[in-house]
Amino acid sequence: MIDLASRPIVLPGELLASNPKVAGSGTYIENGRVYAKFLGLLDKTDTSVRVIPLKGRYIPSVGDVVIGVVREVTGNGWVVDINSPYQGFLPVTENPEMKPSKKPNDVLDIDDIIIAKVMNIDPKMKVTLTMKDRMCRAVRFGRIIGINPARVPRVIGKKGSMIKLFKTKLGVQIVVGKNGLIWVSGDRRKVNIVEESIYIIESEAHTDGLTDRITEFVKRRKGELNGK
Amino acid sequence: MGSEEIRLIVDGKRLDGRGFEDLRPIKMKVGVLKRADGSCYLEMGKNKVVAAVYGPREVHPRHLADPIKAVIRYRYNMAPFSVEERKRPGPDRRSVEISKVSREAIEAIVMKELFPRSGIDIFVEVLQADAGSRTACLNAASVALVDAGVPMKGMISSVAVAKVDDVLVLDPMKEEDNYGQADIPFAFFIRNDRIESIALLQMDGRVSRDEFVQALEMAKRGAMRIYEMQKEAIKTKYITESEEEVNEVE
């Protein structure tokens, strides 16, 4: 069920409002008027006007949970590819697995995958990561699914509803990186269902009633598994 | 040039039957390249061009990166098969100039400060050329940038005006460009259905001051029509995607 009327597509430069106070994300203000900054869906309420992007590269913010791939090992840390125009750097001090007796490449080597958090971004967009958080770890098993970073909020769902759905109905472990990479671990067939659901969410992110449809889809597939 | 007796205006119409302010048929398709962040295939008359946008992404070589804003690279290139006499591959002086002025037009609208130390690459290939390829390329590049989700102040629409047989005509074709008296490509920064400023302006030939002002107004009208088509092409892509999903679910 689509309600494009409630979320119309807007193009860069479209005038959204004449009151600068309602300007939300995805907009810019010039001469007291609010315009769309990029191609996206317009989310207009009485108090705020924002544009939800349909596409775009992942730009890191402090506090984001990301999944990265180690590209280089240096004496004082690891250079991590976080699927962004900007590389991340994980200092040795921020990796709890690192002990003074070990060498950096024994703890994390090239092409290793980690779940990390963005700790700091300096004005020149140098991104520093940390693994000192409950969610963070080196990923040694499971599956990584890559999607368009702009669709990640939809995969998480309102207040984490989508993730909760996967966890409770299918019993899988799942961590969604803000940079478009998602780690899923569990029974292989259940992980397959999660993967298919994620691709459906990615392609239908801008439609309504998605949570219900995915719930239906998961229920159906789970039933097929048990029915065999 | 003037001694040849080529009549470009016959019975008040141009050689291809168009009126003085008629654009050539334009066709646009958005998102044609799966690997690019944004892309657009565009036909303007016999011109066929493809634009691809990559970015923002890391700049290689690193020393070209700007610590406070994104670096925009625009490459206009004509394929060897795009013209009758095979064009040798690689940039020539004309391509370099067109790339430069087009890049400056794009830089006027892209919000570069949002992506320091990164780059946005725009590649436009001319597959078939027939006068006005640079305007076709800019139109395609603008659509491709929107498709890529790059933050911009608005869009760029581009069209040329030529003076042939002492008459100003919009969107010249090859014969009018070759045998005309002047060729003036324009590009405008358009926002919210309004032309905000001129993003590109070049001229080849001679016109009087009044003729120039007239050409500017004619170009603005033509550019607004192209802008409508650009918007239409982009919105169509997303509306058809949604309709397909409705059919799948039902």
Tab-separated table of C-alpha atoms in Angstrom:
chain	number	residue	atom	x	y	z
A	1	MET	CA	0.000	0.000	0.000
A	2	ILE	CA	1.600	3.185	-1.099
A	3	ASP	CA	0.696	6.661	-0.049
A	4	LEU	CA	2.911	8.763	-2.206
A	5	ALA	CA	0.743	11.753	-1.444
A	6	SER	CA	1.960	11.776	2.128
A	7	ARG	CA	5.615	11.478	1.172
A	8	PRO	CA	6.161	13.102	-2.203
A	9	ILE	CA	9.495	13.000	-3.947
A	10	VAL	CA	11.368	16.276	-3.939
A	11	LEU	CA	14.325	17.432	-5.978
A	12	PRO	CA	17.225	19.627	-4.916
A	13	GLY	CA	16.219	23.257	-4.819
A	14	GLU	CA	12.487	22.714	-4.307
A	15	LEU	CA	10.963	25.221	-1.940
A	16	LEU	CA	9.619	23.440	1.112
A	17	ALA	CA	8.701	26.186	3.568
A	18	SER	CA	9.092	29.888	4.196
A	19	ASN	CA	9.710	29.576	7.908
A	20	PRO	CA	13.355	28.839	8.697
A	21	LYS	CA	12.429	27.498	12.121
A	22	VAL	CA	10.896	24.318	10.714
A	23	ALA	CA	13.962	23.349	8.703
A	24	GLY	CA	15.011	19.783	9.470
A	25	SER	CA	17.646	17.456	8.042
A	26	GLY	CA	18.053	17.296	4.305
A	27	THR	CA	17.182	20.972	3.858
A	28	TYR	CA	19.068	24.217	3.547
A	29	ILE	CA	18.067	27.794	4.250
A	30	GLU	CA	18.657	30.764	2.011
A	31	ASN	CA	17.098	34.208	2.436
A	32	GLY	CA	14.805	32.871	5.107
A	33	ARG	CA	13.383	30.116	2.908
A	34	VAL	CA	13.801	26.388	3.264
A	35	TYR	CA	14.821	24.330	0.217
A	36	ALA	CA	15.483	20.630	-0.357
A	37	LYS	CA	19.153	19.728	-0.384
A	38	PHE	CA	18.984	16.456	-2.292
A	39	LEU	CA	16.658	13.980	-3.951
A	40	GLY	CA	14.444	12.393	-1.329
A	41	LEU	CA	11.057	11.964	0.300
A	42	LEU	CA	9.474	14.983	1.887
A	43	ASP	CA	8.391	14.469	5.480
A	44	LYS	CA	6.306	17.475	6.407
A	45	THR	CA	4.664	18.014	9.777
A	46	ASP	CA	3.402	21.159	11.419
A	47	THR	CA	6.609	21.551	13.337
A	48	SER	CA	9.283	20.311	10.990
A	49	VAL	CA	10.103	19.794	7.384
A	50	ARG	CA	12.769	17.303	6.464
A	51	VAL	CA	13.916	15.321	3.448
A	52	ILE	CA	14.623	11.611	3.790
A	53	PRO	CA	17.417	10.713	1.365
A	54	LEU	CA	16.882	7.948	-1.153
A	55	LYS	CA	20.539	7.511	-1.957
A	56	GLY	CA	23.904	8.737	-0.875
A	57	ARG	CA	27.226	7.706	0.494
A	58	TYR	CA	27.610	7.051	4.198
A	59	ILE	CA	29.054	10.066	5.997
A	60	PRO	CA	30.076	9.135	9.561
A	61	SER	CA	28.819	10.885	12.692
A	62	VAL	CA	30.145	10.527	16.214
A	63	GLY	CA	28.405	7.692	18.005
A	64	ASP	CA	27.501	5.674	14.911
A	65	VAL	CA	27.903	1.920	15.101
A	66	VAL	CA	29.653	0.762	11.943
A	67	ILE	CA	30.951	-2.459	10.467
A	68	GLY	CA	34.358	-2.098	8.886
A	69	VAL	CA	37.008	-4.102	7.095
A	70	VAL	CA	40.655	-3.757	8.109
A	71	ARG	CA	42.725	-2.533	5.185
A	72	GLU	CA	46.090	-1.705	6.735
A	73	VAL	CA	47.942	-2.583	9.927
A	74	THR	CA	50.270	0.019	11.408
A	75	GLY	CA	52.330	0.194	14.556
A	76	ASN	CA	49.734	2.180	16.470
A	77	GLY	CA	46.488	0.938	15.012
A	78	TRP	CA	44.446	-0.245	12.067
A	79	VAL	CA	43.131	1.585	9.010
A	80	VAL	CA	39.532	0.464	8.525
A	81	ASP	CA	37.324	0.737	5.451
A	82	ILE	CA	33.906	1.876	6.678
A	83	ASN	CA	32.187	2.056	3.289
A	84	SER	CA	32.469	5.822	3.187
A	85	PRO	CA	34.504	8.465	1.350
A	86	TYR	CA	36.332	8.698	4.687
A	87	GLN	CA	38.493	5.999	6.169
A	88	GLY	CA	38.356	5.059	9.798
A	89	PHE	CA	41.290	4.546	12.128
A	90	LEU	CA	41.216	2.279	15.157
A	91	PRO	CA	44.067	3.051	17.564
A	92	VAL	CA	45.531	0.110	19.485
A	93	THR	CA	44.454	1.754	22.723
A	94	GLU	CA	40.821	1.475	21.664
A	95	ASN	CA	40.827	-2.272	21.072
A	96	PRO	CA	40.213	-4.176	24.294
A	97	GLU	CA	41.646	-7.369	22.769
A	98	MET	CA	45.017	-5.709	22.357
A	99	LYS	CA	47.585	-6.516	25.007
A	100	PRO	CA	51.121	-5.049	25.256
A	101	SER	CA	52.545	-8.490	24.635
A	102	LYS	CA	50.731	-8.939	21.316
A	103	LYS	CA	51.551	-7.462	17.937
A	104	PRO	CA	48.781	-5.531	16.149
A	105	ASN	CA	48.490	-7.950	13.271
A	106	ASP	CA	47.995	-10.906	15.632
A	107	VAL	CA	44.873	-9.243	17.004
A	108	LEU	CA	43.454	-7.884	13.761
A	109	ASP	CA	44.853	-8.539	10.328
A	110	ILE	CA	44.045	-7.269	6.827
A	111	ASP	CA	40.514	-8.175	5.680
A	112	ASP	CA	39.310	-8.851	9.216
A	113	ILE	CA	35.841	-7.499	9.930
A	114	ILE	CA	34.999	-5.527	13.031
A	115	ILE	CA	31.978	-3.920	14.623
A	116	ALA	CA	33.101	-0.578	15.989
A	117	LYS	CA	31.810	2.785	17.083
A	118	VAL	CA	32.783	6.202	15.761
A	119	MET	CA	34.505	7.914	18.648
A	120	ASN	CA	35.693	11.151	17.136
A	121	ILE	CA	35.741	13.068	13.848
A	122	ASP	CA	38.147	15.959	13.496
A	123	PRO	CA	37.495	19.011	11.271
A	124	LYS	CA	39.499	17.429	8.450
A	125	MET	CA	37.158	14.418	8.562
A	126	LYS	CA	39.691	12.069	10.105
A	127	VAL	CA	37.526	9.372	11.682
A	128	THR	CA	38.664	7.654	14.883
A	129	LEU	CA	36.988	4.409	15.901
A	130	THR	CA	36.724	2.579	19.175
A	131	MET	CA	35.815	-0.961	20.127
A	132	LYS	CA	35.308	-0.205	23.788
A	133	ASP	CA	31.594	-0.796	23.805
A	134	ARG	CA	29.367	-3.729	24.515
A	135	MET	CA	28.248	-3.991	20.903
A	136	CYS	CA	31.737	-3.952	19.433
A	137	ARG	CA	33.674	-7.021	18.545
A	138	ALA	CA	35.726	-8.682	15.847
A	139	VAL	CA	33.444	-10.642	13.575
A	140	ARG	CA	34.650	-14.201	13.117
A	141	PHE	CA	31.467	-15.956	12.016
A	142	GLY	CA	28.067	-15.146	10.577
A	143	ARG	CA	27.135	-13.209	7.460
A	144	ILE	CA	27.587	-9.609	6.365
A	145	ILE	CA	24.899	-8.089	4.172
A	146	GLY	CA	25.574	-4.834	2.347
A	147	ILE	CA	22.822	-2.378	1.463
A	148	ASN	CA	22.356	1.255	0.493
A	149	PRO	CA	23.242	3.248	3.661
A	150	ALA	CA	20.267	5.551	3.112
A	151	ARG	CA	17.927	2.632	3.792
A	152	VAL	CA	19.459	1.671	7.140
A	153	PRO	CA	16.915	3.568	9.268
A	154	ARG	CA	14.205	1.487	7.642
A	155	VAL	CA	15.993	-1.750	8.435
A	156	ILE	CA	16.247	-0.689	12.061
A	157	GLY	CA	12.606	0.353	12.091
A	158	LYS	CA	10.783	2.676	14.469
A	159	LYS	CA	12.406	2.188	17.870
A	160	GLY	CA	14.164	-0.875	16.535
A	161	SER	CA	10.956	-2.667	15.609
A	162	MET	CA	12.391	-4.442	12.555
A	163	ILE	CA	15.488	-5.700	14.352
A	164	LYS	CA	13.338	-6.852	17.240
A	165	LEU	CA	11.165	-8.739	14.768
A	166	PHE	CA	14.150	-10.665	13.426
A	167	LYS	CA	15.557	-11.360	16.876
A	168	THR	CA	12.355	-12.621	18.429
A	169	LYS	CA	10.794	-14.460	15.481
A	170	LEU	CA	13.946	-16.020	14.073
A	171	GLY	CA	16.327	-16.050	17.013
A	172	VAL	CA	19.275	-14.578	15.124
A	173	GLN	CA	21.922	-12.176	16.324
A	174	ILE	CA	21.897	-9.001	14.295
A	175	VAL	CA	23.891	-5.772	14.357
A	176	VAL	CA	23.013	-3.045	11.881
A	177	GLY	CA	25.880	-0.741	10.961
A	178	LYS	CA	24.906	2.809	10.088
A	179	ASN	CA	27.224	2.517	7.095
A	180	GLY	CA	25.012	0.015	5.311
A	181	LEU	CA	26.686	-3.189	6.461
A	182	ILE	CA	24.642	-5.612	8.568
A	183	TRP	CA	25.956	-8.580	10.496
A	184	VAL	CA	23.615	-11.528	10.989
A	185	SER	CA	24.438	-14.760	12.757
A	186	GLY	CA	22.427	-17.855	13.531
A	187	ASP	CA	20.939	-20.914	11.890
A	188	ARG	CA	21.803	-20.738	8.189
A	189	ARG	CA	18.254	-21.041	6.855
A	190	LYS	CA	16.986	-18.428	9.290
A	191	VAL	CA	19.807	-16.108	8.259
A	192	ASN	CA	18.668	-16.635	4.651
A	193	ILE	CA	15.199	-15.398	5.597
A	194	VAL	CA	16.692	-12.349	7.279
A	195	GLU	CA	18.831	-11.632	4.224
A	196	GLU	CA	15.859	-11.822	1.871
A	197	SER	CA	13.819	-9.596	4.173
A	198	ILE	CA	16.560	-7.018	4.242
A	199	TYR	CA	16.682	-6.848	0.450
A	200	ILE	CA	12.915	-6.386	0.360
A	201	ILE	CA	13.155	-3.578	2.907
A	202	GLU	CA	15.931	-1.983	0.890
A	203	SER	CA	13.913	-1.857	-2.307
A	204	GLU	CA	10.614	-0.864	-0.679
A	205	ALA	CA	11.925	1.483	1.995
A	206	HIS	CA	9.849	4.416	0.829
A	207	THR	CA	6.493	2.641	1.016
A	208	ASP	CA	4.024	2.302	3.887
A	209	GLY	CA	2.947	-0.780	5.771
A	210	LEU	CA	6.364	-2.328	5.299
A	211	THR	CA	6.662	-3.638	8.852
A	212	ASP	CA	3.443	-5.599	8.465
A	213	ARG	CA	4.497	-7.011	5.122
A	214	ILE	CA	7.862	-8.109	6.461
A	215	THR	CA	6.195	-9.692	9.495
A	216	GLU	CA	3.949	-11.621	7.116
A	217	PHE	CA	6.890	-12.610	4.937
A	218	VAL	CA	8.939	-13.857	7.886
A	219	LYS	CA	5.991	-15.797	9.255
A	220	ARG	CA	5.375	-17.429	5.894
A	221	ARG	CA	8.988	-18.421	5.336
A	222	LYS	CA	9.375	-19.700	8.862
A	223	GLY	CA	6.285	-21.799	8.351
A	224	GLU	CA	7.757	-23.228	5.162
A	225	LEU	CA	10.900	-24.198	7.018
A	226	ASN	CA	8.986	-26.058	9.713
A	227	GLY	CA	6.481	-27.475	7.265
A	228	LYS	CA	9.226	-29.342	5.470
B	1	MET	CA	31.851	31.144	-44.866
B	2	GLY	CA	29.438	33.836	-46.045
B	3	SER	CA	30.078	33.242	-49.737
B	4	GLU	CA	28.428	29.803	-49.662
B	5	GLU	CA	24.813	29.957	-50.650
B	6	ILE	CA	23.429	27.683	-47.962
B	7	ARG	CA	19.979	28.818	-46.935
B	8	LEU	CA	19.390	27.823	-43.344
B	9	ILE	CA	15.993	29.417	-43.015
B	10	VAL	CA	13.543	28.441	-45.709
B	11	ASP	CA	9.979	29.786	-45.712
B	12	GLY	CA	10.257	30.869	-42.083
B	13	LYS	CA	11.248	27.406	-40.910
B	14	ARG	CA	14.554	25.746	-40.215
B	15	LEU	CA	15.999	22.984	-42.309
B	16	ASP	CA	14.529	20.263	-40.122
B	17	GLY	CA	11.121	21.913	-40.049
B	18	ARG	CA	11.417	23.354	-36.567
B	19	GLY	CA	10.218	26.766	-35.521
B	20	PHE	CA	12.822	29.236	-34.275
B	21	GLU	CA	12.128	28.422	-30.646
B	22	ASP	CA	11.538	24.701	-30.941
B	23	LEU	CA	13.839	22.343	-29.113
B	24	ARG	CA	14.967	19.133	-30.724
B	25	PRO	CA	13.271	15.987	-29.391
B	26	ILE	CA	14.721	15.108	-25.983
B	27	LYS	CA	14.727	11.757	-24.277
B	28	MET	CA	16.098	10.999	-20.793
B	29	LYS	CA	16.571	7.830	-18.832
B	30	VAL	CA	17.795	7.936	-15.234
B	31	GLY	CA	19.851	5.296	-13.449
B	32	VAL	CA	21.118	3.407	-16.486
B	33	LEU	CA	24.518	2.466	-15.010
B	34	LYS	CA	24.334	0.062	-12.098
B	35	ARG	CA	27.864	0.647	-10.888
B	36	ALA	CA	27.711	4.414	-10.812
B	37	ASP	CA	26.224	6.296	-7.872
B	38	GLY	CA	24.122	8.270	-10.311
B	39	SER	CA	23.699	8.143	-14.077
B	40	CYS	CA	21.653	9.472	-16.957
B	41	TYR	CA	21.317	8.643	-20.636
B	42	LEU	CA	20.142	11.631	-22.638
B	43	GLU	CA	19.274	12.276	-26.256
B	44	MET	CA	18.939	15.819	-27.575
B	45	GLY	CA	18.206	15.673	-31.271
B	46	LYS	CA	20.841	13.394	-32.709
B	47	ASN	CA	23.115	13.847	-29.689
B	48	LYS	CA	23.400	10.754	-27.525
B	49	VAL	CA	25.274	11.158	-24.248
B	50	VAL	CA	25.725	9.174	-21.041
B	51	ALA	CA	26.641	10.804	-17.748
B	52	ALA	CA	28.000	8.911	-14.734
B	53	VAL	CA	28.544	10.342	-11.252
B	54	TYR	CA	30.741	8.734	-8.615
B	55	GLY	CA	30.973	10.167	-5.160
B	56	PRO	CA	31.554	11.618	-2.798
B	57	ARG	CA	34.523	9.295	-2.629
B	58	GLU	CA	38.206	9.315	-1.820
B	59	VAL	CA	40.362	11.375	-4.135
B	60	HIS	CA	43.189	9.577	-5.866
B	61	PRO	CA	45.893	10.985	-6.122
B	62	ARG	CA	45.709	12.075	-2.501
B	63	HIS	CA	47.550	15.341	-2.929
B	64	LEU	CA	44.681	16.751	-4.974
B	65	ALA	CA	42.307	16.537	-2.018
B	66	ASP	CA	41.135	19.826	-0.505
B	67	PRO	CA	40.956	19.822	3.304
B	68	ILE	CA	37.869	22.027	3.452
B	69	LYS	CA	35.727	20.938	0.536
B	70	ALA	CA	35.109	18.277	-2.062
B	71	VAL	CA	37.006	18.361	-5.343
B	72	ILE	CA	34.782	18.156	-8.394
B	73	ARG	CA	36.118	16.575	-11.532
B	74	TYR	CA	34.198	16.754	-14.797
B	75	ARG	CA	35.336	14.911	-17.860
B	76	TYR	CA	33.677	15.603	-21.180
B	77	ASN	CA	34.805	13.115	-23.768
B	78	MET	CA	33.751	12.287	-27.303
B	79	ALA	CA	33.895	8.639	-28.282
B	80	PRO	CA	35.855	7.965	-31.485
B	81	PHE	CA	32.648	6.799	-33.156
B	82	SER	CA	30.622	9.827	-32.132
B	83	VAL	CA	31.456	11.822	-35.246
B	84	GLU	CA	31.712	11.008	-38.943
B	85	GLU	CA	35.439	11.535	-39.146
B	86	ARG	CA	36.860	9.255	-36.449
B	87	LYS	CA	37.915	11.301	-33.473
B	88	ARG	CA	41.166	10.190	-31.935
B	89	PRO	CA	40.619	8.978	-28.372
B	90	GLY	CA	41.746	11.131	-25.499
B	91	PRO	CA	41.259	14.727	-24.458
B	92	ASP	CA	41.920	17.456	-26.989
B	93	ARG	CA	41.946	21.178	-26.308
B	94	ARG	CA	38.248	21.540	-27.015
B	95	SER	CA	37.340	18.723	-24.603
B	96	VAL	CA	39.550	20.189	-21.907
B	97	GLU	CA	37.889	23.585	-22.272
B	98	ILE	CA	34.398	22.149	-22.251
B	99	SER	CA	35.287	20.077	-19.190
B	100	LYS	CA	36.529	23.166	-17.412
B	101	VAL	CA	33.545	25.421	-18.050
B	102	SER	CA	31.110	22.607	-17.321
B	103	ARG	CA	32.876	21.841	-14.076
B	104	GLU	CA	32.589	25.491	-13.069
B	105	ALA	CA	28.872	25.387	-13.767
B	106	ILE	CA	28.464	22.329	-11.565
B	107	GLU	CA	30.649	23.781	-8.804
B	108	ALA	CA	28.241	26.680	-8.536
B	109	ILE	CA	25.469	24.417	-7.313
B	110	VAL	CA	27.069	21.454	-5.537
B	111	MET	CA	27.492	21.902	-1.773
B	112	LYS	CA	31.150	21.069	-1.702
B	113	GLU	CA	31.759	22.166	1.868
B	114	LEU	CA	29.757	19.226	3.164
B	115	PHE	CA	32.412	16.746	2.063
B	116	PRO	CA	35.889	17.967	2.877
B	117	ARG	CA	38.769	15.894	1.649
B	118	SER	CA	36.699	13.911	-0.814
B	119	GLY	CA	35.938	14.038	-4.497
B	120	ILE	CA	32.946	13.898	-6.805
B	121	ASP	CA	33.712	12.572	-10.280
B	122	ILE	CA	31.438	13.273	-13.217
B	123	PHE	CA	32.093	11.536	-16.490
B	124	VAL	CA	30.115	12.373	-19.586
B	125	GLU	CA	30.654	10.434	-22.777
B	126	VAL	CA	29.322	11.608	-26.106
B	127	LEU	CA	28.240	8.562	-28.066
B	128	GLN	CA	26.888	10.502	-31.009
B	129	ALA	CA	27.479	14.211	-31.576
B	130	ASP	CA	25.346	16.705	-33.491
B	131	ALA	CA	25.921	20.272	-32.274
B	132	GLY	CA	25.116	21.217	-28.722
B	133	SER	CA	26.757	18.135	-27.248
B	134	ARG	CA	28.132	20.182	-24.379
B	135	THR	CA	24.654	21.379	-23.471
B	136	ALA	CA	23.301	17.841	-23.690
B	137	CYS	CA	26.152	16.666	-21.455
B	138	LEU	CA	25.478	19.299	-18.801
B	139	ASN	CA	21.793	18.403	-18.739
B	140	ALA	CA	22.672	14.740	-18.336
B	141	ALA	CA	25.281	15.491	-15.681
B	142	SER	CA	22.784	17.516	-13.665
B	143	VAL	CA	20.286	14.662	-13.670
B	144	ALA	CA	22.984	12.127	-12.811
B	145	LEU	CA	24.070	14.248	-9.835
B	146	VAL	CA	20.509	14.332	-8.528
B	147	ASP	CA	20.229	10.580	-9.044
B	148	ALA	CA	23.397	10.078	-7.007
B	149	GLY	CA	21.881	11.933	-4.068
B	150	VAL	CA	24.563	14.642	-4.092
B	151	PRO	CA	23.456	17.693	-2.089
B	152	MET	CA	22.932	20.638	-4.428
B	153	LYS	CA	21.343	24.068	-4.316
B	154	GLY	CA	19.258	23.315	-7.395
B	155	MET	CA	19.706	21.976	-10.918
B	156	ILE	CA	21.483	22.990	-14.107
B	157	SER	CA	19.673	23.220	-17.422
B	158	SER	CA	21.559	24.039	-20.566
B	159	VAL	CA	20.681	25.024	-24.118
B	160	ALA	CA	22.371	26.944	-26.913
B	161	VAL	CA	21.158	29.781	-29.139
B	162	ALA	CA	22.567	30.371	-32.593
B	163	LYS	CA	22.265	33.164	-35.111
B	164	VAL	CA	21.667	31.866	-38.621
B	165	ASP	CA	20.774	34.012	-41.629
B	166	ASP	CA	20.391	36.962	-39.213
B	167	VAL	CA	17.755	35.102	-37.195
B	168	LEU	CA	18.170	33.785	-33.648
B	169	VAL	CA	17.272	30.107	-33.250
B	170	LEU	CA	17.145	27.888	-30.192
B	171	ASP	CA	19.016	24.569	-29.868
B	172	PRO	CA	20.962	24.646	-33.142
B	173	MET	CA	21.684	21.488	-35.072
B	174	LYS	CA	24.897	20.668	-36.902
B	175	GLU	CA	24.259	22.636	-40.094
B	176	GLU	CA	23.132	25.701	-38.159
B	177	ASP	CA	26.170	25.480	-35.914
B	178	ASN	CA	28.632	25.058	-38.775
B	179	TYR	CA	27.253	27.664	-41.159
B	180	GLY	CA	25.723	30.074	-38.683
B	181	GLN	CA	26.944	33.497	-37.679
B	182	ALA	CA	27.087	32.896	-33.929
B	183	ASP	CA	26.711	30.082	-31.410
B	184	ILE	CA	25.971	30.904	-27.772
B	185	PRO	CA	25.677	28.014	-25.292
B	186	PHE	CA	23.963	28.866	-21.994
B	187	ALA	CA	23.467	27.004	-18.738
B	188	PHE	CA	21.298	28.219	-15.872
B	189	PHE	CA	21.087	27.384	-12.193
B	190	ILE	CA	17.393	26.713	-11.657
B	191	ARG	CA	15.755	26.390	-8.290
B	192	ASN	CA	12.119	25.849	-7.507
B	193	ASP	CA	10.995	26.542	-11.088
B	194	ARG	CA	12.910	29.815	-11.190
B	195	ILE	CA	16.097	30.712	-12.974
B	196	GLU	CA	18.471	32.007	-10.331
B	197	SER	CA	21.626	32.721	-12.296
B	198	ILE	CA	23.716	31.913	-15.341
B	199	ALA	CA	26.086	29.029	-14.696
B	200	LEU	CA	27.732	28.823	-18.103
B	201	LEU	CA	27.988	31.266	-20.974
B	202	GLN	CA	30.184	31.000	-24.035
B	203	MET	CA	30.060	32.579	-27.423
B	204	ASP	CA	31.481	31.921	-30.842
B	205	GLY	CA	30.797	34.532	-33.548
B	206	ARG	CA	29.216	37.986	-33.507
B	207	VAL	CA	25.915	39.367	-32.315
B	208	SER	CA	24.720	42.850	-31.475
B	209	ARG	CA	23.870	43.839	-27.936
B	210	ASP	CA	20.123	43.670	-28.565
B	211	GLU	CA	20.439	40.304	-30.230
B	212	PHE	CA	22.345	39.033	-27.218
B	213	VAL	CA	19.626	40.140	-24.820
B	214	GLN	CA	17.075	38.472	-27.070
B	215	ALA	CA	19.146	35.303	-27.171
B	216	LEU	CA	19.321	35.283	-23.369
B	217	GLU	CA	15.547	35.442	-23.042
B	218	MET	CA	15.100	32.734	-25.648
B	219	ALA	CA	17.602	30.509	-23.869
B	220	LYS	CA	15.852	31.022	-20.539
B	221	ARG	CA	12.567	29.860	-22.012
B	222	GLY	CA	14.217	26.838	-23.584
B	223	ALA	CA	16.062	25.976	-20.380
B	224	MET	CA	12.848	26.050	-18.333
B	225	ARG	CA	11.323	23.505	-20.701
B	226	ILE	CA	14.364	21.281	-20.368
B	227	TYR	CA	14.198	21.670	-16.575
B	228	GLU	CA	10.629	20.346	-16.601
B	229	MET	CA	11.769	17.311	-18.575
B	230	GLN	CA	14.665	16.683	-16.185
B	231	LYS	CA	12.345	16.763	-13.193
B	232	GLU	CA	9.900	14.479	-14.978
B	233	ALA	CA	12.587	11.922	-15.831
B	234	ILE	CA	13.819	11.716	-12.246
B	235	LYS	CA	10.379	11.473	-10.681
B	236	THR	CA	9.311	8.870	-13.232
B	237	LYS	CA	12.116	6.568	-12.157
B	238	TYR	CA	10.909	6.467	-8.566
B	239	ILE	CA	7.217	6.345	-9.286
B	240	THR	CA	7.606	3.354	-11.603
B	241	GLU	CA	9.680	1.588	-8.964
B	242	SER	CA	6.903	2.071	-6.446
B	243	GLU	CA	4.241	0.900	-8.878
B	244	GLU	CA	6.188	-2.273	-9.539
B	245	GLU	CA	6.244	-2.945	-5.835
B	246	VAL	CA	2.498	-2.515	-5.548
B	247	ASN	CA	2.036	-5.109	-8.275
B	248	GLU	CA	4.387	-7.542	-6.573
B	249	VAL	CA	2.651	-7.279	-3.236
B	250	GLU	CA	-0.839	-7.630	-4.704
